[in-house]
Coordinates of C-alpha atoms in Angstrom, one line a residue:
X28 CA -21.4 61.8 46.7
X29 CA -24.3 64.2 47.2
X30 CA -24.3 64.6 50.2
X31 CA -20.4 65.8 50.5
X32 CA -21.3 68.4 47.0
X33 CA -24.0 69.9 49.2
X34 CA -22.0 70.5 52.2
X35 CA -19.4 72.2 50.2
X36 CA -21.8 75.0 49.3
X37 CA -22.8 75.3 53.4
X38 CA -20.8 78.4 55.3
X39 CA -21.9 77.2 59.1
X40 CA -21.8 73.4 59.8
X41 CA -22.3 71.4 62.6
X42 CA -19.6 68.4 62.7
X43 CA -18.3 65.8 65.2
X44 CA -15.1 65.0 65.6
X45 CA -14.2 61.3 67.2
X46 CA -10.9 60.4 68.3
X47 CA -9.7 57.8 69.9
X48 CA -6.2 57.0 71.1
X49 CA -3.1 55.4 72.0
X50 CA -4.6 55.1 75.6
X51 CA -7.8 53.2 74.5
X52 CA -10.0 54.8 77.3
X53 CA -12.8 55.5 75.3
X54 CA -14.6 57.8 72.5
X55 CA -14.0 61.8 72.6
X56 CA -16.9 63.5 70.5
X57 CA -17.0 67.0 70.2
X58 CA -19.8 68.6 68.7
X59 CA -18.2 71.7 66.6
X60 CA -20.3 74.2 64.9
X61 CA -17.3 75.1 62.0
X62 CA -17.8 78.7 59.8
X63 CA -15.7 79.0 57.2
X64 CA -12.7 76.9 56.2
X65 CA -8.7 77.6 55.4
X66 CA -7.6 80.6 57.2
X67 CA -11.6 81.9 57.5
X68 CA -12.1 78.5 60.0
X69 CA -14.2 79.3 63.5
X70 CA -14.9 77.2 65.5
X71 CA -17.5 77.3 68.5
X72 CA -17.8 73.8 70.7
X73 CA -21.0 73.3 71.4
X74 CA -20.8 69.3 73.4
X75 CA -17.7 67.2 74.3
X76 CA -18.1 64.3 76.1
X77 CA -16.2 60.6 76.4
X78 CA -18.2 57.9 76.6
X79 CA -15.5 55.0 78.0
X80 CA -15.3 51.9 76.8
X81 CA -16.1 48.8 79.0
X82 CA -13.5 46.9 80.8
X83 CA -13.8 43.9 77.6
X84 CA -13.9 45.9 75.1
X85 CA -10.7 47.9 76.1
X86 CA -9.0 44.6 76.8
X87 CA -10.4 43.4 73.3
X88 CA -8.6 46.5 71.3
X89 CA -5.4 46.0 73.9
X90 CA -5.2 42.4 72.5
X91 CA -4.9 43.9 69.0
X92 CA -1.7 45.7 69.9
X93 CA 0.4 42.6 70.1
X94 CA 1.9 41.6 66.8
X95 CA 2.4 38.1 67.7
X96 CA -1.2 37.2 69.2
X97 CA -3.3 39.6 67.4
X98 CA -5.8 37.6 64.7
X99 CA -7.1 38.2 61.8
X100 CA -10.5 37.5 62.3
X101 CA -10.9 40.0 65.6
X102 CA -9.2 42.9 63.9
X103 CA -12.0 42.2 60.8
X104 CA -14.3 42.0 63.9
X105 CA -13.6 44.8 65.9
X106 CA -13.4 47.2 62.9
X107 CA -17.0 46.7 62.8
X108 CA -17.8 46.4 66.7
X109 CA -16.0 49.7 67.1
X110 CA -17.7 51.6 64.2
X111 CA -20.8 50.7 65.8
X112 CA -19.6 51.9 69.5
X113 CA -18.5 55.1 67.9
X114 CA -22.0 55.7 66.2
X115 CA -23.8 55.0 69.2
X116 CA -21.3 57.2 71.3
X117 CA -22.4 60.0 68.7
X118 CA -26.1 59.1 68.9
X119 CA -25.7 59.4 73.0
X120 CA -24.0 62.4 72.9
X121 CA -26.9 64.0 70.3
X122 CA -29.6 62.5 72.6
X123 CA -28.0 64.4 75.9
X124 CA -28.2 67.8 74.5
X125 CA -31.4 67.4 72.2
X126 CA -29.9 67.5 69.0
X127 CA -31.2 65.0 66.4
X128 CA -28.6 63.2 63.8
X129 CA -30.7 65.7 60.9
X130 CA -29.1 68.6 62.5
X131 CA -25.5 67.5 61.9
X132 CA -23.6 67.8 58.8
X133 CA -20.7 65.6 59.2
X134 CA -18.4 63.4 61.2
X135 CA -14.9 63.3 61.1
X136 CA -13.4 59.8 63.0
X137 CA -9.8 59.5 63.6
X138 CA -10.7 55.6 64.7
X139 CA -8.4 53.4 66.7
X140 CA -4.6 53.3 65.8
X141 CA -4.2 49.5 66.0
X142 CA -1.0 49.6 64.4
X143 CA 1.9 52.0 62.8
X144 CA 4.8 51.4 60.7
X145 CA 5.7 54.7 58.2
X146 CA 9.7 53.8 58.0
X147 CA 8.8 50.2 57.7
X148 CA 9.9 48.7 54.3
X149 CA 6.5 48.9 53.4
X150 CA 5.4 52.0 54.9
X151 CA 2.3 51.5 56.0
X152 CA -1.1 52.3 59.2
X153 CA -4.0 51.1 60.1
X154 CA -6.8 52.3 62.3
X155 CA -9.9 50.6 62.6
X156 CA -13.1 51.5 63.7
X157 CA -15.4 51.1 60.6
X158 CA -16.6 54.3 58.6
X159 CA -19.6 52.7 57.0
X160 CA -20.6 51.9 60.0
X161 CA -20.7 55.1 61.4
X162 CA -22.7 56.7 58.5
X163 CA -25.2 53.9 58.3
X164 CA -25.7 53.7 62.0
X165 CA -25.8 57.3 62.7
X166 CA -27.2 58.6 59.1
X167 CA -24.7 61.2 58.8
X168 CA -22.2 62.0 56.0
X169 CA -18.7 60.3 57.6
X170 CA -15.0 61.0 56.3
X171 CA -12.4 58.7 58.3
X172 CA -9.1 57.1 58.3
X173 CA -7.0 60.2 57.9
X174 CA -3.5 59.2 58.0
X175 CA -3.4 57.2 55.0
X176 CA -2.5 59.9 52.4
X177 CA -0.1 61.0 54.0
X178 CA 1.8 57.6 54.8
X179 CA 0.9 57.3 50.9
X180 CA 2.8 60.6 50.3
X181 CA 6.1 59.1 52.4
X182 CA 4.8 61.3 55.3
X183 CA 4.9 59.7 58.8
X184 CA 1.4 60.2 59.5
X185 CA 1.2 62.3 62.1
X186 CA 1.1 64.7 63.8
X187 CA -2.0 65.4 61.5
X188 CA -2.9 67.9 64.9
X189 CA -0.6 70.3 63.0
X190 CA -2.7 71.8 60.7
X191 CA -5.9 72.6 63.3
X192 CA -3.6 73.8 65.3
X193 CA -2.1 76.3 62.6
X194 CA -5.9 77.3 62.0
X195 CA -6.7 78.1 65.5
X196 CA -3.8 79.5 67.3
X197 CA -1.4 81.0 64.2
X198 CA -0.4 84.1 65.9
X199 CA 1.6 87.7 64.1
X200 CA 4.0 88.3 66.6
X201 CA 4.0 85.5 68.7
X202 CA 5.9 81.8 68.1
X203 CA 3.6 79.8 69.7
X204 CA 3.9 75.8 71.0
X205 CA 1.1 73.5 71.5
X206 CA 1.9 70.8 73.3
X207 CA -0.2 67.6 73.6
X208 CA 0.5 65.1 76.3
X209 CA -2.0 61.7 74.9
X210 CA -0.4 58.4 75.9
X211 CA 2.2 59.8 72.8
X212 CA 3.3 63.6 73.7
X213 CA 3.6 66.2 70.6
X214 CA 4.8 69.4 69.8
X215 CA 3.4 71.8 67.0
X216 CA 5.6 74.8 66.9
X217 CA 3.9 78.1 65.0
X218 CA 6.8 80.7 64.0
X219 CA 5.3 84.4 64.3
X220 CA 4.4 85.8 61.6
X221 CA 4.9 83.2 59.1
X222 CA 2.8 80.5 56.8
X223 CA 1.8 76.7 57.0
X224 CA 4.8 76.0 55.2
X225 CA 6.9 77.1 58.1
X226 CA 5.3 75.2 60.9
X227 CA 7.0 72.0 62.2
X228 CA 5.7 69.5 64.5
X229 CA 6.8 66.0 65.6
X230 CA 5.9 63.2 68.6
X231 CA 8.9 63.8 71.1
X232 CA 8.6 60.4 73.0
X233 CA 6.2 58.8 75.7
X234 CA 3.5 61.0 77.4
X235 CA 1.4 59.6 80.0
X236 CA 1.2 56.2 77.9
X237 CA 4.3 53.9 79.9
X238 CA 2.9 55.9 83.3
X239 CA -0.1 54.8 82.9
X240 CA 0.7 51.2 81.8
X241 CA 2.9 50.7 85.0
X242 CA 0.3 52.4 87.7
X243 CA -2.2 49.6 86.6
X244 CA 0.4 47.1 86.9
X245 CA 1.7 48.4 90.3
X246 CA -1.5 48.4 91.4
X247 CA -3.6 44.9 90.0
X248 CA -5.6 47.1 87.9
X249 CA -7.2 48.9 90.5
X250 CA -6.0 51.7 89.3
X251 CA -5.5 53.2 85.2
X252 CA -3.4 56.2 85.9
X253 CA -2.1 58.5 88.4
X254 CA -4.4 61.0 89.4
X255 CA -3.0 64.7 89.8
X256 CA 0.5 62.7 90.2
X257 CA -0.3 61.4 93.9
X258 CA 1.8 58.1 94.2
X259 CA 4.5 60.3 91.9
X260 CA 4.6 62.9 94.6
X261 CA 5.6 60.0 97.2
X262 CA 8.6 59.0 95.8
X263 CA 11.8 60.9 94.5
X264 CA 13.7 60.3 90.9
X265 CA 16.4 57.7 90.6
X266 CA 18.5 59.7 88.2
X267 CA 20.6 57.1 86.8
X268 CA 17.8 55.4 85.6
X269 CA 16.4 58.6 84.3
X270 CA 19.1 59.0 82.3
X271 CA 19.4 55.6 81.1
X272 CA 15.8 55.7 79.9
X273 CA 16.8 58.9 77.9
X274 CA 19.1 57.0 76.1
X275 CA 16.6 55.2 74.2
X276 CA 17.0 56.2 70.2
X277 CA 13.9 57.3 69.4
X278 CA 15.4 60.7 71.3
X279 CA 18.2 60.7 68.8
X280 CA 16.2 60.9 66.0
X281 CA 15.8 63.6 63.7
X282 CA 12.1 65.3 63.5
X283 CA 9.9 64.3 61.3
X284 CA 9.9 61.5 63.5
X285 CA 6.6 59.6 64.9
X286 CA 6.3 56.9 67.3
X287 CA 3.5 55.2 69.7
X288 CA 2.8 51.5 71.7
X289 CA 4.8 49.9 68.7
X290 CA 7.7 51.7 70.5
X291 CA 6.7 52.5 73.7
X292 CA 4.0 50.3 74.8
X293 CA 3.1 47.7 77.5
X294 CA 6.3 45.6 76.5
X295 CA 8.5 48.7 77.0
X296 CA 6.7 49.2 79.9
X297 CA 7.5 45.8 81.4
X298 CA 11.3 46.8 80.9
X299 CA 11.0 49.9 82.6
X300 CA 9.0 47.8 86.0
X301 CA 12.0 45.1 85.5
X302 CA 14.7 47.9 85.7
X303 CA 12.8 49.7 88.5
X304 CA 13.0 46.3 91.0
X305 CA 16.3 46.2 89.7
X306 CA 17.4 49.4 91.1
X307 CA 15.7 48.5 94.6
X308 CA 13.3 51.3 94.5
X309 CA 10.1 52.1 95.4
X310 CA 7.2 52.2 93.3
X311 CA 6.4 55.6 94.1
X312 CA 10.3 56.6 93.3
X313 CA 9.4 54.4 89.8
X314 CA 6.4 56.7 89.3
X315 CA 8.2 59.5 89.9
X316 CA 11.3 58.3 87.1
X317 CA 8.7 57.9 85.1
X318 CA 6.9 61.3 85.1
X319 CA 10.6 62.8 84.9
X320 CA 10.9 61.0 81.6
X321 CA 7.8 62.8 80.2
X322 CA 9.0 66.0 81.5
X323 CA 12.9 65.6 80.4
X324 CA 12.2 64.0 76.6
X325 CA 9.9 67.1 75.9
X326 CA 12.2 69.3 77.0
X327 CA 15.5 67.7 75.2
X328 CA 13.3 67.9 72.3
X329 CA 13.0 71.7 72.7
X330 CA 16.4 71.9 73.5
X331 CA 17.9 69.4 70.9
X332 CA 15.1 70.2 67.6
X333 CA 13.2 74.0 68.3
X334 CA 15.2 76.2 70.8
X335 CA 18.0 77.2 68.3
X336 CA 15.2 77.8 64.9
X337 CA 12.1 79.0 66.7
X338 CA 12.3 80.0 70.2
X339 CA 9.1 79.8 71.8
X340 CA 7.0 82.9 73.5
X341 CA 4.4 80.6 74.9
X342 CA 3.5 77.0 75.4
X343 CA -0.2 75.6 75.6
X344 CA -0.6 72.6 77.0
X345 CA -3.4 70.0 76.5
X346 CA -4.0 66.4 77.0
X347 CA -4.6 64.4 80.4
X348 CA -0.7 65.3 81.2
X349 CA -2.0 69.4 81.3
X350 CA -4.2 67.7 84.5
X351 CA -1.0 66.4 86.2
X352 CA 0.7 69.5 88.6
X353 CA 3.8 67.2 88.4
X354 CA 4.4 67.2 84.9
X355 CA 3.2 70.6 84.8
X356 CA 5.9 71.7 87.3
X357 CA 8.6 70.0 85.9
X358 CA 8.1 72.1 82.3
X359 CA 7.7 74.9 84.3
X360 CA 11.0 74.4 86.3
X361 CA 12.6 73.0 82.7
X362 CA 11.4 75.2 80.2
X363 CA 12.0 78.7 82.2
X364 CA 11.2 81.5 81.1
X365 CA 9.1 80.3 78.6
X366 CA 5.4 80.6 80.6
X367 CA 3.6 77.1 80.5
X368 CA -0.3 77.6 80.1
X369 CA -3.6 75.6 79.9
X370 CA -4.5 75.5 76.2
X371 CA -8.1 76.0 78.3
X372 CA -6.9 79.6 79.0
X373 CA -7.6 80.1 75.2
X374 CA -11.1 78.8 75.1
X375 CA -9.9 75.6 73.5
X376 CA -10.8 72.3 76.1
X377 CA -7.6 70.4 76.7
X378 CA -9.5 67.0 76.8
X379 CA -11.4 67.3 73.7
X380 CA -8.7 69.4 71.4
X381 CA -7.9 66.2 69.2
X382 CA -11.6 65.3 68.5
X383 CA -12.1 69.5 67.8
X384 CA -8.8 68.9 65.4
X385 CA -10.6 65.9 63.5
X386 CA -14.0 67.5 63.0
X387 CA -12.1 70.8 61.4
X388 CA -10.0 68.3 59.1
X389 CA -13.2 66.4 57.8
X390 CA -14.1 70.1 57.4
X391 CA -11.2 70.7 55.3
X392 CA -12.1 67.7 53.3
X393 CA -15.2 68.8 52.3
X394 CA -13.8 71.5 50.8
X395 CA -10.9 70.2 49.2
X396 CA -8.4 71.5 51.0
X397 CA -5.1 70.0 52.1
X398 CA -5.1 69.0 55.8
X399 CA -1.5 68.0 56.4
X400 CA 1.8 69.5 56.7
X401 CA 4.3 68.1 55.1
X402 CA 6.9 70.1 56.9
X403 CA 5.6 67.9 60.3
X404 CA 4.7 64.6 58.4
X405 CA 7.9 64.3 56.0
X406 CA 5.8 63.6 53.2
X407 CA 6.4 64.5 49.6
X408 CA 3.1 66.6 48.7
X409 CA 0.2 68.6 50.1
X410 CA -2.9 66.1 50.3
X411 CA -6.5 66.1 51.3
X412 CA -7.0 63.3 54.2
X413 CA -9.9 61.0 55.0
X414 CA -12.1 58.6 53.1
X415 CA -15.6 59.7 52.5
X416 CA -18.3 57.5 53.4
X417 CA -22.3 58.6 52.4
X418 CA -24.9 57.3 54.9

């Protein structure tokens, strides 16, 4: 464990952070020189960049994601396959802006969320996406699968994001919202004024994940998502299926809560393009349902779990929904007068805010400090997240 002992008694380090999620698009790495730690953190991005993964490979980790087809010997495969692709993501990413893997201290990898049950009998998560791997490949001190002390603790896992955000945008006088549109949306909520202890977060239902899954259907895969809500814009919302959809019980649930494709995935998805041709609409009315649904679940969450505690001043938005004006609009037009801004307006980028969030939590590792919040995760204790690999 040298290597970790030695970076504990460093003030500047140069980390990446990977990440990638419930979408399955590709690698996020963000290069993040990190000064400090705890309340002291800075932060200064110096590269983000996502290298994609190939049309087989993302069809190989999709394959994973269905309980009753999924094998044993791929997952044991593609833990490996993917720890390589995320060391040679890093080692492109070094290579494009002159940086050699001696000049980096550390990498923080969220890996790939194949599967996650925290209520289950057995509570239990697994991401794959090997972290010995990593470290041998790239030569650089790795600290990886970050969820599982807290799912040890009784804590749901997630939203781990709670803690980086407390670090980069606590605020005296302001209560401020970060809110995180993936393929899962979340909400971190930041009371003025106040500590960690006081911060809550929680997933409040599907982002851009079920959107997405039904544009590629819609259109044979010629398409993965709908750019700046163009086929959305086309159609109009059916409400009764609107607020059919918003019946589902995840949206009853009391925060902690967490969910993802176990919930919401491509066989939810398949419901909602069955129920679509069953109301005799069009697919751009679908689209335009199904863009409401983001919009509406974030905001009954506000309404139902934050308005009446912890009103908001200001809400920062990241994630590829912050790129769509539609879903932009609609919290806008729902969440009046609260203003709705870029989390770019900040100096924080949108697209690479979860990889940023996993290099300052293998940060926090290092130096022993707790990275979750129970308050948002449910579980019982405090604990310091991520398994450290040496190189």
């Amino acid at each position: 464990m040298k290597p970790f002992y030695e970076l504990t008694q460093k003030h500047k380090k140069n980390v990446v952070g990977l990440m990638s999620g419930t979408s399955a698009d590709g690698v996020d790495v963000a290069l993040v020189e990190i000064t400090g730690s705890g309340l002291t953190t800075d932060i200064a991005l110096m590269v983000f960049e996502t290298i994609p993964y190939t049309p087989e490979i993302r069809t190989r980790i999709f394959d994973l994601f269905n309980v009753e087809t999924a094998r044993v010997d791929e997952i044991c495969t593609m833990n490996f396959l993917l720890g390589k692709l995320f060391a040679e993501s890093v080692l492109t990413v070094l290579e494009k802006v002159g940086i050699t893997p001696e000049q980096v201290d550390l990498i923080g990898s969220h890996g790939q969320t194949i599967h996650h049950m925290p209520t289950a009998t057995v509570p239990a998560t697994l991401q794959i996406g090997e972290p010995a791997v990593i470290a041998h490949e790239t030569g650089i001190p790795t600290i990886a699968d970050f969820r599982v002390a807290d799912v040890a603790a009784d804590g749901e896992g997630a939203p781990l994001i709670a803690y980086p955000d407390y670090l980069l945008f606590h605020h005296s006088t302001q209560t401020i919202g970060l809110l995180n549109i993936g393929g899962i949306a979340n909400l971190t909520v930041l009371p003025a004024g106040k500590g960690i202890e006081a911060v809550h977060a929680s997933d409040t239902g599907p982002g851009n994940m079920i959107l997405d899954a039904c544009v590629e259907k819609m259109t044979d895969g010629e398409k993965q998502f709908d750019e700046n809500g163009e086929l959305a814009k086309q159609g109009s919302i059916c409400a009764p299926l609107l607020t059919q959809w918003l019946t589902h019980p995840f949206f009853e649930l009391t925060p902690p809560k967490t969910t993802g494709r176990e919930m919401f995935g491509t066989t939810y998805a398949d419901v909602c393009l069955q129920q679509i041709m069953t109301q005799d609409i069009s697919k751009e009315d679908g689209l335009a349902t199904l863009t409401a649904l983001t919009v509406e679940s974030i905001s009954q969450y506000y309404t139902d779990f934050v308005v009446s505690k912890t009103p908001l001043d200001i809400l920062y938005v990241s994630g590829g929904g912050a790129r769509n004006p539609l879903i932009m609009q609609g919290l806008a037009d729902t969440l009046t007068p609260i203003p709705i801004v870029d989390v770019a307006e900040k100096g924080v980028s949108g697209d690479a805010k979860e990889a940023i969030a996993f290099a300052i939590l293998a940060n926090e590792a290092v130096q022993g400090n707790f990275g979750n919040v129970p308050n948002a995760t449910g579980a019982s204790c405090g604990k310091i997240l991520g398994k450290f690999v040496c190189p």
